[in-house]
Amino acid sequence: MLARRVRAMGMYQPPTIPFINVGPPSNATTYLVLLLLGLNIFYLLFNIRYEFELVFVFADRASLLFVANLPWLYILAAKNQPIKLLTGYSYENTNILHRRLGEWMCLLALLHGAGILVAWYLFFGPNGMSLWDFLTRRIIILGIAAFVCYELLFVTSLASFRRWWYEVFLGAHILLQAAGLALVYFHHRGGRVYTLVALAIFLVDRLVFRLAMKTRFFRADLTVMEDGKTVLVSTDWPKKARWSSIRSALTGIDVKHGWQPSEHVFLSVPALARKHLVQAHPFTIASAAPEGDQQHAWFSLIIRAHDGFSSDLLRYARSHASADIRLDGPYGSMHALEMLRSSDIALLVVGGSGIAVAYPILWTLLHENDAETVRSRRKVGLIWTVHEASHLEWIGHERLDELRKKGLQVCIPAPTSNAGRPDIGTLAQKMLEDMSAKQDADGGRVGVVVSGPDGMNSDVRNRCARLAWQGWDIQVAVEKYGW
């Protein structure tokens, strides 16, 4: 019981912070971030003499810690990273550590700059060097330029900025980090080893893995769905045989070899505009993953138009039935699927196009080789909220009916355009209680996967935390990713 309450505390996600309107992550993630921050603070302050005249020592320590963190910053951001090989968690799981570490490094850069200015005031100014002479020295100019690059990286990486100007964020992130690395390299020779390691990580991830090994080109059909605001991108190809398990683990596979349920790809459609030649946007693969002995792969993406790339794609699809596309991937982890496979009760709660996450997982759970044995033990449920009734056509009633025949329990509340947002936490708890009552044995392990807007994700996570506090053996996974 104690272990489940500890898990419940880690599962809980605190409410949105007032004024800045930002929701913190789950407590477990916060604990991990604080551990990373605490380790950095230890190295920053260890054996430091707190004397004003020695402020330059503190400034140098901050700069050393900044460059020492650079390789870790790039490792945590890389789409192909050794962390997945060691832990099973993909880049989308470590992305929050990448962001928090980047914010900490921006603070380190600020502390370094402030310390250097204090050093000028204490030592160089009294000896006749004016502030202008100090600031126009080559080493200082390079440092200021690097500082500006990384502070701009911080501003353009804020959640609100990404939400409103996502494509600007994409371009700025590439250009500013490249400029920042170069400026740090020339700023001081002590940081050159770290910048070269960070650059090597970036180039290997981008050029070797992503461009050379995982990027493939296809001709795809473009279909505007019934709601007029969603595009179905579909194509197919003869599936290649998979590499050996060792090579696949080390280098990954490209989509021509198949994919796993809930994995995603980065999509580019160069025909839309020149800027889309270098842009890639992440989307969950909405079609069922091909089985091992399957000779052909059928691939589809469900893309709901908002603005930017998705809006351009919708306009293009209205006048073109097909387009050449570039796919980079697949990416993602098997954590959610493996959690549900080991559960007696499996529930997926999705909103809108989150069905692209749920359908491949449901198809796999209900079509496993030992389905008859599994189905007699495991209960599988789906809660799918849609804005309009026409959104059900994204996967079609036929596919839903097929899954129902396999034993899926489905709850689709009234469209939110008419009925408003449902109490998704209560719906999830009621379905879990209903499936639990149908279990032959008391209780059982429960797995919940949620994919939708932040509010939905938080509501379901916290309802699961409440059930865990009450003694349920329950786990929850939020399927969410970004660039």
Short mmCIF file of C-alpha atoms in Angstrom, two decimals:
data_model
loop_
_atom_site.label_atom_id
_atom_site.label_comp_id
_atom_site.label_asym_id
_atom_site.label_seq_id
_atom_site.Cartn_x
_atom_site.Cartn_y
_atom_site.Cartn_z
CA MET A 1 0.00 0.00 0.00
CA LEU A 2 2.85 2.39 0.84
CA ALA A 3 4.53 1.72 -2.51
CA ARG A 4 1.31 2.54 -4.37
CA ARG A 5 0.89 5.80 -2.46
CA VAL A 6 4.46 6.78 -3.29
CA ARG A 7 3.69 6.00 -6.94
CA ALA A 8 0.50 8.07 -6.68
CA MET A 9 2.47 11.07 -5.41
CA GLY A 10 4.89 10.77 -8.33
CA MET A 11 2.02 10.35 -10.79
CA TYR A 12 0.18 13.49 -9.67
CA GLN A 13 0.49 16.62 -11.84
CA PRO A 14 0.06 19.95 -9.98
CA PRO A 15 -2.36 22.55 -11.39
CA THR A 16 -1.40 25.29 -13.81
CA ILE A 17 0.75 28.06 -12.31
CA PRO A 18 -1.24 31.34 -12.15
CA PHE A 19 -0.26 34.39 -14.25
CA ILE A 20 2.22 32.52 -16.47
CA ASN A 21 -0.42 29.88 -17.35
CA VAL A 22 2.10 27.03 -17.47
CA GLY A 23 1.36 23.59 -16.12
CA PRO A 24 4.22 21.83 -14.32
CA PRO A 25 4.99 18.21 -15.20
CA SER A 26 4.19 15.23 -13.01
CA ASN A 27 5.83 15.13 -9.59
CA ALA A 28 8.06 12.23 -10.66
CA THR A 29 9.44 14.30 -13.54
CA THR A 30 9.89 17.28 -11.22
CA TYR A 31 11.90 15.11 -8.81
CA LEU A 32 14.20 14.09 -11.68
CA VAL A 33 14.63 17.69 -12.82
CA LEU A 34 15.44 18.78 -9.25
CA LEU A 35 18.02 15.99 -9.00
CA LEU A 36 19.70 17.24 -12.18
CA LEU A 37 19.58 20.82 -10.92
CA GLY A 38 20.91 19.83 -7.49
CA LEU A 39 23.88 18.05 -9.05
CA ASN A 40 24.69 21.17 -11.06
CA ILE A 41 24.39 23.46 -8.04
CA PHE A 42 26.74 21.17 -6.11
CA TYR A 43 29.42 21.49 -8.80
CA LEU A 44 28.83 25.24 -9.06
CA LEU A 45 29.26 25.94 -5.34
CA PHE A 46 31.57 23.16 -4.13
CA ASN A 47 34.55 24.54 -2.20
CA ILE A 48 33.82 28.11 -3.30
CA ARG A 49 35.09 30.90 -1.02
CA TYR A 50 32.31 33.44 -0.58
CA GLU A 51 34.42 36.57 -0.85
CA PHE A 52 33.48 39.46 -3.11
CA GLU A 53 37.05 39.82 -4.36
CA LEU A 54 36.96 36.20 -5.62
CA VAL A 55 33.83 36.66 -7.75
CA PHE A 56 35.87 35.85 -10.87
CA VAL A 57 36.35 32.31 -9.51
CA PHE A 58 32.58 31.90 -9.34
CA ALA A 59 32.25 33.36 -12.86
CA ASP A 60 34.82 30.90 -14.22
CA ARG A 61 33.09 28.01 -12.44
CA ALA A 62 29.77 28.98 -14.07
CA SER A 63 31.41 29.03 -17.51
CA LEU A 64 33.07 25.65 -16.97
CA LEU A 65 29.77 24.14 -15.90
CA PHE A 66 28.08 25.66 -18.97
CA VAL A 67 30.46 24.03 -21.46
CA ALA A 68 30.54 20.74 -19.52
CA ASN A 69 26.75 20.53 -19.92
CA LEU A 70 26.82 21.16 -23.67
CA PRO A 71 27.29 17.49 -24.73
CA TRP A 72 24.51 16.40 -22.36
CA LEU A 73 22.22 19.07 -23.80
CA TYR A 74 22.74 17.65 -27.29
CA ILE A 75 22.44 14.03 -26.18
CA LEU A 76 19.07 14.74 -24.56
CA ALA A 77 17.83 16.44 -27.74
CA ALA A 78 19.10 13.87 -30.26
CA LYS A 79 16.42 11.80 -31.97
CA ASN A 80 18.81 8.82 -32.10
CA GLN A 81 20.37 8.59 -28.67
CA PRO A 82 22.06 5.97 -26.47
CA ILE A 83 19.63 6.77 -23.63
CA LYS A 84 16.90 4.84 -25.46
CA LEU A 85 19.22 1.87 -25.87
CA LEU A 86 19.97 1.91 -22.13
CA THR A 87 16.53 2.74 -20.70
CA GLY A 88 13.94 2.17 -23.42
CA TYR A 89 12.85 5.81 -23.21
CA SER A 90 12.99 7.80 -26.45
CA TYR A 91 13.87 11.46 -27.02
CA GLU A 92 10.30 12.66 -26.39
CA ASN A 93 10.60 11.35 -22.81
CA THR A 94 13.92 13.12 -22.20
CA ASN A 95 12.94 16.33 -23.98
CA ILE A 96 11.80 17.99 -20.76
CA LEU A 97 15.26 17.38 -19.27
CA HIS A 98 16.75 18.94 -22.40
CA ARG A 99 14.60 22.05 -21.93
CA ARG A 100 15.23 22.43 -18.22
CA LEU A 101 18.97 21.89 -18.69
CA GLY A 102 18.99 24.50 -21.45
CA GLU A 103 17.25 27.00 -19.16
CA TRP A 104 19.78 26.30 -16.40
CA MET A 105 22.62 26.85 -18.85
CA CYS A 106 21.15 30.23 -19.84
CA LEU A 107 21.23 31.16 -16.15
CA LEU A 108 24.85 29.98 -15.94
CA ALA A 109 25.71 32.20 -18.91
CA LEU A 110 24.06 35.14 -17.15
CA LEU A 111 25.97 34.44 -13.92
CA HIS A 112 29.23 34.17 -15.85
CA GLY A 113 28.65 37.48 -17.61
CA ALA A 114 27.63 39.27 -14.42
CA GLY A 115 30.67 37.90 -12.60
CA ILE A 116 33.01 39.10 -15.34
CA LEU A 117 31.50 42.59 -15.16
CA VAL A 118 32.04 42.65 -11.40
CA ALA A 119 35.64 41.54 -12.00
CA TRP A 120 36.12 44.53 -14.33
CA TYR A 121 34.69 46.84 -11.66
CA LEU A 122 36.98 45.46 -8.96
CA PHE A 123 40.24 44.97 -10.87
CA PHE A 124 40.39 46.35 -14.42
CA GLY A 125 38.47 49.61 -13.92
CA PRO A 126 40.64 50.85 -11.03
CA ASN A 127 43.72 50.14 -13.17
CA GLY A 128 42.59 52.49 -15.93
CA MET A 129 40.63 50.23 -18.33
CA SER A 130 37.33 51.84 -19.28
CA LEU A 131 34.17 49.77 -19.59
CA TRP A 132 34.14 50.40 -23.35
CA ASP A 133 37.73 49.20 -23.73
CA PHE A 134 36.82 46.13 -21.69
CA LEU A 135 33.66 45.30 -23.66
CA THR A 136 35.37 45.72 -27.04
CA ARG A 137 38.10 43.17 -26.37
CA ARG A 138 37.82 40.20 -28.75
CA ILE A 139 37.22 37.60 -26.04
CA ILE A 140 34.46 39.73 -24.49
CA ILE A 141 32.75 40.47 -27.83
CA LEU A 142 32.64 36.75 -28.63
CA GLY A 143 31.29 36.01 -25.17
CA ILE A 144 28.54 38.65 -25.46
CA ALA A 145 27.55 37.35 -28.90
CA ALA A 146 27.36 33.77 -27.58
CA PHE A 147 25.31 34.99 -24.60
CA VAL A 148 22.83 36.73 -26.92
CA CYS A 149 22.46 33.55 -29.02
CA TYR A 150 21.67 31.36 -26.03
CA GLU A 151 19.31 33.86 -24.43
CA LEU A 152 17.43 34.13 -27.73
CA LEU A 153 17.31 30.34 -27.78
CA PHE A 154 15.66 30.49 -24.37
CA VAL A 155 13.04 33.04 -25.48
CA THR A 156 12.17 31.24 -28.73
CA SER A 157 11.88 27.91 -26.88
CA LEU A 158 9.23 29.08 -24.43
CA ALA A 159 6.00 27.08 -24.66
CA SER A 160 3.96 30.13 -25.65
CA PHE A 161 6.43 31.02 -28.42
CA ARG A 162 6.42 27.45 -29.77
CA ARG A 163 2.63 27.42 -29.73
CA TRP A 164 2.23 30.60 -31.76
CA TRP A 165 5.34 30.59 -33.95
CA TYR A 166 6.34 26.93 -34.20
CA GLU A 167 8.05 27.24 -37.57
CA VAL A 168 10.06 30.27 -36.39
CA PHE A 169 11.09 28.19 -33.38
CA LEU A 170 12.29 25.39 -35.69
CA GLY A 171 14.47 27.66 -37.79
CA ALA A 172 15.76 29.73 -34.88
CA HIS A 173 16.71 26.64 -32.91
CA ILE A 174 18.98 25.37 -35.68
CA LEU A 175 20.60 28.71 -36.53
CA LEU A 176 21.05 30.03 -33.00
CA GLN A 177 22.52 26.82 -31.57
CA ALA A 178 24.97 26.58 -34.49
CA ALA A 179 26.04 30.19 -34.02
CA GLY A 180 26.25 29.75 -30.25
CA LEU A 181 28.51 26.70 -30.57
CA ALA A 182 30.87 28.51 -32.96
CA LEU A 183 31.07 31.59 -30.73
CA VAL A 184 31.75 29.55 -27.58
CA TYR A 185 34.48 27.66 -29.46
CA PHE A 186 36.31 30.89 -30.35
CA HIS A 187 35.45 32.65 -27.08
CA HIS A 188 37.87 30.59 -24.97
CA ARG A 189 40.04 27.58 -25.73
CA GLY A 190 38.92 25.88 -22.50
CA GLY A 191 35.50 25.18 -24.01
CA ARG A 192 36.66 23.83 -27.37
CA VAL A 193 36.67 20.14 -26.48
CA TYR A 194 33.10 20.33 -25.19
CA THR A 195 31.84 22.28 -28.20
CA LEU A 196 33.45 19.80 -30.59
CA VAL A 197 31.84 16.86 -28.77
CA ALA A 198 28.46 18.61 -28.89
CA LEU A 199 28.93 19.35 -32.60
CA ALA A 200 29.84 15.71 -33.27
CA ILE A 201 26.67 14.53 -31.50
CA PHE A 202 24.56 16.93 -33.57
CA LEU A 203 26.17 15.96 -36.89
CA VAL A 204 26.04 12.21 -36.26
CA ASP A 205 22.38 12.43 -35.26
CA ARG A 206 21.39 14.69 -38.17
CA LEU A 207 23.59 13.54 -41.03
CA VAL A 208 24.38 9.89 -40.31
CA PHE A 209 21.25 8.62 -38.60
CA ARG A 210 18.45 10.93 -39.70
CA LEU A 211 19.43 11.87 -43.27
CA ALA A 212 21.45 8.86 -44.40
CA MET A 213 19.87 5.97 -42.49
CA LYS A 214 16.30 6.93 -41.59
CA THR A 215 15.05 9.32 -44.29
CA ARG A 216 13.08 7.84 -47.21
CA PHE A 217 11.03 9.32 -50.07
CA PHE A 218 7.57 8.23 -51.22
CA ARG A 219 4.66 9.26 -53.43
CA ALA A 220 1.62 9.64 -51.18
CA ASP A 221 -2.10 10.15 -51.72
CA LEU A 222 -3.67 13.25 -50.14
CA THR A 223 -7.33 13.02 -49.10
CA VAL A 224 -9.32 15.84 -47.51
CA MET A 225 -11.60 14.24 -44.92
CA GLU A 226 -15.33 14.87 -44.53
CA ASP A 227 -14.88 17.67 -41.99
CA GLY A 228 -12.92 19.69 -44.57
CA LYS A 229 -10.14 20.48 -42.09
CA THR A 230 -8.22 17.20 -41.91
CA VAL A 231 -5.87 15.60 -44.42
CA LEU A 232 -5.23 11.86 -44.69
CA VAL A 233 -1.74 11.17 -46.04
CA SER A 234 -1.47 7.56 -47.20
CA THR A 235 0.97 5.41 -49.12
CA ASP A 236 2.22 1.83 -49.22
CA TRP A 237 5.33 -0.11 -50.18
CA PRO A 238 6.82 -3.62 -50.13
CA LYS A 239 8.17 -4.10 -46.64
CA LYS A 240 11.85 -4.86 -46.35
CA ALA A 241 13.16 -7.58 -44.07
CA ARG A 242 14.32 -6.27 -40.71
CA TRP A 243 17.99 -6.13 -39.83
CA SER A 244 19.46 -8.17 -37.04
CA SER A 245 18.23 -7.26 -33.57
CA ILE A 246 21.69 -5.94 -32.60
CA ARG A 247 21.93 -3.63 -35.62
CA SER A 248 18.34 -2.48 -35.17
CA ALA A 249 19.03 -1.64 -31.52
CA LEU A 250 22.19 0.31 -32.35
CA THR A 251 21.05 2.18 -35.47
CA GLY A 252 17.28 1.85 -35.53
CA ILE A 253 15.27 1.06 -38.65
CA ASP A 254 13.68 3.19 -41.35
CA VAL A 255 9.98 3.05 -42.23
CA LYS A 256 10.57 0.72 -45.18
CA HIS A 257 11.35 -1.98 -42.60
CA GLY A 258 8.13 -1.24 -40.68
CA TRP A 259 7.33 0.47 -37.40
CA GLN A 260 5.86 -0.18 -33.96
CA PRO A 261 2.47 0.94 -32.61
CA SER A 262 2.37 4.61 -31.46
CA GLU A 263 5.66 5.47 -33.17
CA HIS A 264 5.86 8.68 -35.16
CA VAL A 265 7.71 10.12 -38.13
CA PHE A 266 8.88 13.55 -39.21
CA LEU A 267 7.07 14.54 -42.40
CA SER A 268 8.27 16.94 -45.09
CA VAL A 269 6.30 17.90 -48.22
CA PRO A 270 8.70 19.94 -50.39
CA ALA A 271 6.00 20.76 -52.98
CA LEU A 272 4.18 23.07 -50.55
CA ALA A 273 6.79 25.84 -50.63
CA ARG A 274 10.55 26.35 -50.63
CA LYS A 275 10.66 26.67 -46.85
CA HIS A 276 9.22 23.16 -46.52
CA LEU A 277 12.33 21.69 -48.16
CA VAL A 278 14.12 21.98 -44.82
CA GLN A 279 11.17 21.67 -42.43
CA ALA A 280 10.03 18.41 -40.84
CA HIS A 281 6.99 18.03 -38.58
CA PRO A 282 6.19 15.11 -36.25
CA PHE A 283 3.02 13.02 -36.68
CA THR A 284 1.94 9.72 -35.17
CA ILE A 285 1.59 6.86 -37.65
CA ALA A 286 -2.17 6.20 -37.67
CA SER A 287 -2.11 2.82 -39.41
CA ALA A 288 -1.57 -0.53 -37.76
CA ALA A 289 2.05 -1.65 -37.55
CA PRO A 290 2.92 -4.38 -40.09
CA GLU A 291 3.47 -7.80 -38.57
CA GLY A 292 6.75 -9.64 -38.85
CA ASP A 293 5.73 -11.92 -41.74
CA GLN A 294 3.74 -9.24 -43.57
CA GLN A 295 5.12 -8.52 -47.05
CA HIS A 296 3.53 -5.10 -47.56
CA ALA A 297 3.20 -1.98 -45.43
CA TRP A 298 0.18 0.36 -45.52
CA PHE A 299 1.01 3.74 -44.05
CA SER A 300 -1.22 6.67 -43.12
CA LEU A 301 -1.10 9.93 -41.18
CA ILE A 302 -4.07 11.95 -39.89
CA ILE A 303 -3.19 15.66 -40.00
CA ARG A 304 -5.59 18.17 -38.50
CA ALA A 305 -5.07 21.63 -40.05
CA HIS A 306 -4.28 24.47 -37.66
CA ASP A 307 -1.78 26.91 -39.14
CA GLY A 308 1.63 26.91 -40.76
CA PHE A 309 2.57 23.57 -42.30
CA SER A 310 -0.75 21.80 -41.69
CA SER A 311 -2.69 24.73 -43.17
CA ASP A 312 -0.43 24.77 -46.24
CA LEU A 313 -0.89 21.02 -46.63
CA LEU A 314 -4.69 21.33 -46.48
CA ARG A 315 -4.71 24.01 -49.18
CA TYR A 316 -2.44 21.89 -51.35
CA ALA A 317 -4.54 18.74 -50.85
CA ARG A 318 -7.68 20.54 -52.02
CA SER A 319 -6.16 20.89 -55.49
CA HIS A 320 -3.72 17.95 -55.62
CA ALA A 321 -4.52 14.27 -55.13
CA SER A 322 -0.92 13.26 -54.37
CA ALA A 323 2.51 14.62 -53.51
CA ASP A 324 6.10 13.52 -53.01
CA ILE A 325 6.84 13.25 -49.29
CA ARG A 326 9.94 12.72 -47.18
CA LEU A 327 9.68 10.59 -44.03
CA ASP A 328 12.28 10.60 -41.26
CA GLY A 329 11.71 7.85 -38.73
CA PRO A 330 10.17 5.97 -37.12
CA TYR A 331 10.79 7.30 -33.59
CA GLY A 332 9.28 6.57 -30.22
CA SER A 333 9.42 3.97 -27.49
CA MET A 334 7.49 0.79 -26.71
CA HIS A 335 6.87 1.88 -23.11
CA ALA A 336 3.11 2.51 -23.49
CA LEU A 337 2.44 -0.70 -25.42
CA GLU A 338 4.52 -2.87 -23.09
CA MET A 339 2.76 -1.35 -20.08
CA LEU A 340 -0.64 -2.23 -21.55
CA ARG A 341 0.51 -5.70 -22.55
CA SER A 342 1.44 -6.43 -18.94
CA SER A 343 -1.90 -5.12 -17.64
CA ASP A 344 -5.13 -6.97 -16.91
CA ILE A 345 -7.11 -3.84 -17.76
CA ALA A 346 -5.94 -1.58 -20.59
CA LEU A 347 -7.60 1.79 -21.20
CA LEU A 348 -6.76 4.36 -23.85
CA VAL A 349 -8.15 7.88 -23.47
CA VAL A 350 -7.65 10.10 -26.52
CA GLY A 351 -8.88 13.41 -27.82
CA GLY A 352 -9.36 14.23 -31.49
CA SER A 353 -6.44 13.13 -33.65
CA GLY A 354 -5.01 11.30 -30.64
CA ILE A 355 -6.84 8.32 -32.15
CA ALA A 356 -3.74 8.01 -34.34
CA VAL A 357 -1.91 6.95 -31.17
CA ALA A 358 -4.68 4.67 -29.92
CA TYR A 359 -5.69 2.72 -33.01
CA PRO A 360 -2.34 0.98 -33.75
CA ILE A 361 -1.99 0.05 -30.05
CA LEU A 362 -5.56 -1.29 -29.88
CA TRP A 363 -5.11 -3.23 -33.10
CA THR A 364 -1.95 -4.86 -31.74
CA LEU A 365 -3.46 -5.68 -28.34
CA LEU A 366 -6.52 -7.28 -29.91
CA HIS A 367 -4.78 -9.12 -32.75
CA GLU A 368 -1.87 -10.74 -30.94
CA ASN A 369 -1.04 -14.30 -31.84
CA ASP A 370 -2.41 -15.67 -28.57
CA ALA A 371 -5.45 -13.38 -28.75
CA GLU A 372 -7.86 -16.01 -27.48
CA THR A 373 -5.81 -16.51 -24.30
CA VAL A 374 -5.10 -12.82 -23.85
CA ARG A 375 -8.66 -11.71 -24.48
CA SER A 376 -10.05 -14.01 -21.81
CA ARG A 377 -7.83 -12.28 -19.26
CA ARG A 378 -7.34 -8.68 -20.41
CA LYS A 379 -10.08 -6.09 -20.75
CA VAL A 380 -9.43 -3.32 -23.28
CA GLY A 381 -11.27 0.00 -23.42
CA LEU A 382 -11.25 3.19 -25.47
CA ILE A 383 -12.58 6.66 -24.65
CA TRP A 384 -12.43 8.96 -27.67
CA THR A 385 -13.61 12.57 -27.49
CA VAL A 386 -14.20 14.35 -30.80
CA HIS A 387 -15.09 17.94 -31.64
CA GLU A 388 -17.46 16.99 -34.45
CA ALA A 389 -19.25 13.73 -35.33
CA SER A 390 -17.57 13.73 -38.75
CA HIS A 391 -14.21 13.16 -37.05
CA LEU A 392 -15.22 9.53 -36.50
CA GLU A 393 -14.52 9.03 -40.19
CA TRP A 394 -10.82 9.56 -39.51
CA ILE A 395 -10.56 5.84 -38.89
CA GLY A 396 -14.06 4.78 -39.99
CA HIS A 397 -16.93 2.98 -38.30
CA GLU A 398 -15.85 -0.29 -39.93
CA ARG A 399 -12.53 -0.33 -38.08
CA LEU A 400 -14.21 0.52 -34.78
CA ASP A 401 -16.76 -2.25 -35.31
CA GLU A 402 -13.94 -4.70 -36.08
CA LEU A 403 -12.23 -3.83 -32.79
CA ARG A 404 -15.54 -4.11 -30.91
CA LYS A 405 -15.93 -7.65 -32.22
CA LYS A 406 -12.48 -8.41 -30.83
CA GLY A 407 -13.65 -7.34 -27.37
CA LEU A 408 -12.99 -3.60 -27.27
CA GLN A 409 -15.23 -1.56 -24.96
CA VAL A 410 -15.80 1.85 -26.58
CA CYS A 411 -17.06 5.14 -25.14
CA ILE A 412 -17.44 8.10 -27.52
CA PRO A 413 -19.05 11.06 -25.72
CA ALA A 414 -21.21 13.56 -27.60
CA PRO A 415 -19.16 15.89 -29.82
CA THR A 416 -17.72 18.76 -27.84
CA SER A 417 -18.99 21.29 -30.41
CA ASN A 418 -22.52 20.54 -29.17
CA ALA A 419 -22.20 19.15 -25.65
CA GLY A 420 -19.05 20.88 -24.42
CA ARG A 421 -16.08 19.14 -22.84
CA PRO A 422 -16.97 16.01 -20.88
CA ASP A 423 -15.69 15.20 -17.39
CA ILE A 424 -13.00 12.97 -18.83
CA GLY A 425 -11.60 11.95 -15.44
CA THR A 426 -14.99 10.66 -14.27
CA LEU A 427 -15.58 8.85 -17.58
CA ALA A 428 -12.19 7.14 -17.28
CA GLN A 429 -12.83 6.06 -13.69
CA LYS A 430 -16.29 4.69 -14.53
CA MET A 431 -14.95 2.63 -17.42
CA LEU A 432 -12.09 1.31 -15.28
CA GLU A 433 -14.53 0.32 -12.53
CA ASP A 434 -16.80 -1.35 -15.09
CA MET A 435 -13.97 -3.36 -16.64
CA SER A 436 -12.63 -4.23 -13.18
CA ALA A 437 -16.04 -5.59 -12.18
CA LYS A 438 -15.96 -7.91 -15.21
CA GLN A 439 -12.58 -9.36 -14.24
CA ASP A 440 -12.65 -12.97 -13.04
CA ALA A 441 -10.14 -12.13 -10.31
CA ASP A 442 -10.35 -9.24 -7.90
CA GLY A 443 -8.47 -6.11 -8.83
CA GLY A 444 -5.70 -6.69 -11.33
CA ARG A 445 -3.03 -4.53 -12.87
CA VAL A 446 -4.36 -1.47 -14.72
CA GLY A 447 -2.62 0.44 -17.50
CA VAL A 448 -3.88 3.76 -18.89
CA VAL A 449 -2.54 5.61 -21.93
CA VAL A 450 -3.74 9.15 -22.61
CA SER A 451 -3.08 11.33 -25.66
CA GLY A 452 -4.83 14.63 -26.12
CA PRO A 453 -4.80 18.28 -25.08
CA ASP A 454 -2.81 19.19 -21.96
CA GLY A 455 -5.98 19.60 -19.89
CA MET A 456 -7.18 16.11 -20.78
CA ASN A 457 -3.79 14.59 -20.09
CA SER A 458 -3.63 16.25 -16.68
CA ASP A 459 -7.20 15.25 -15.73
CA VAL A 460 -6.66 11.60 -16.59
CA ARG A 461 -3.23 11.47 -14.96
CA ASN A 462 -4.56 12.95 -11.71
CA ARG A 463 -7.59 10.66 -11.66
CA CYS A 464 -5.21 7.70 -12.00
CA ALA A 465 -3.09 9.17 -9.17
CA ARG A 466 -6.21 9.31 -6.98
CA LEU A 467 -7.01 5.67 -7.76
CA ALA A 468 -3.41 4.67 -7.01
CA TRP A 469 -3.68 6.47 -3.65
CA GLN A 470 -6.82 4.42 -2.95
CA GLY A 471 -4.89 1.20 -3.54
CA TRP A 472 -5.33 0.44 -7.24
CA ASP A 473 -2.37 -1.16 -9.01
CA ILE A 474 -2.41 1.39 -11.81
CA GLN A 475 0.10 2.99 -14.18
CA VAL A 476 -0.39 5.84 -16.63
CA ALA A 477 1.55 6.96 -19.69
CA VAL A 478 1.07 10.22 -21.58
CA GLU A 479 1.87 9.99 -25.28
CA LYS A 480 3.12 13.40 -26.27
CA TYR A 481 6.04 14.51 -28.38
CA GLY A 482 7.47 17.49 -30.23
CA TRP A 483 10.42 18.67 -32.24
#
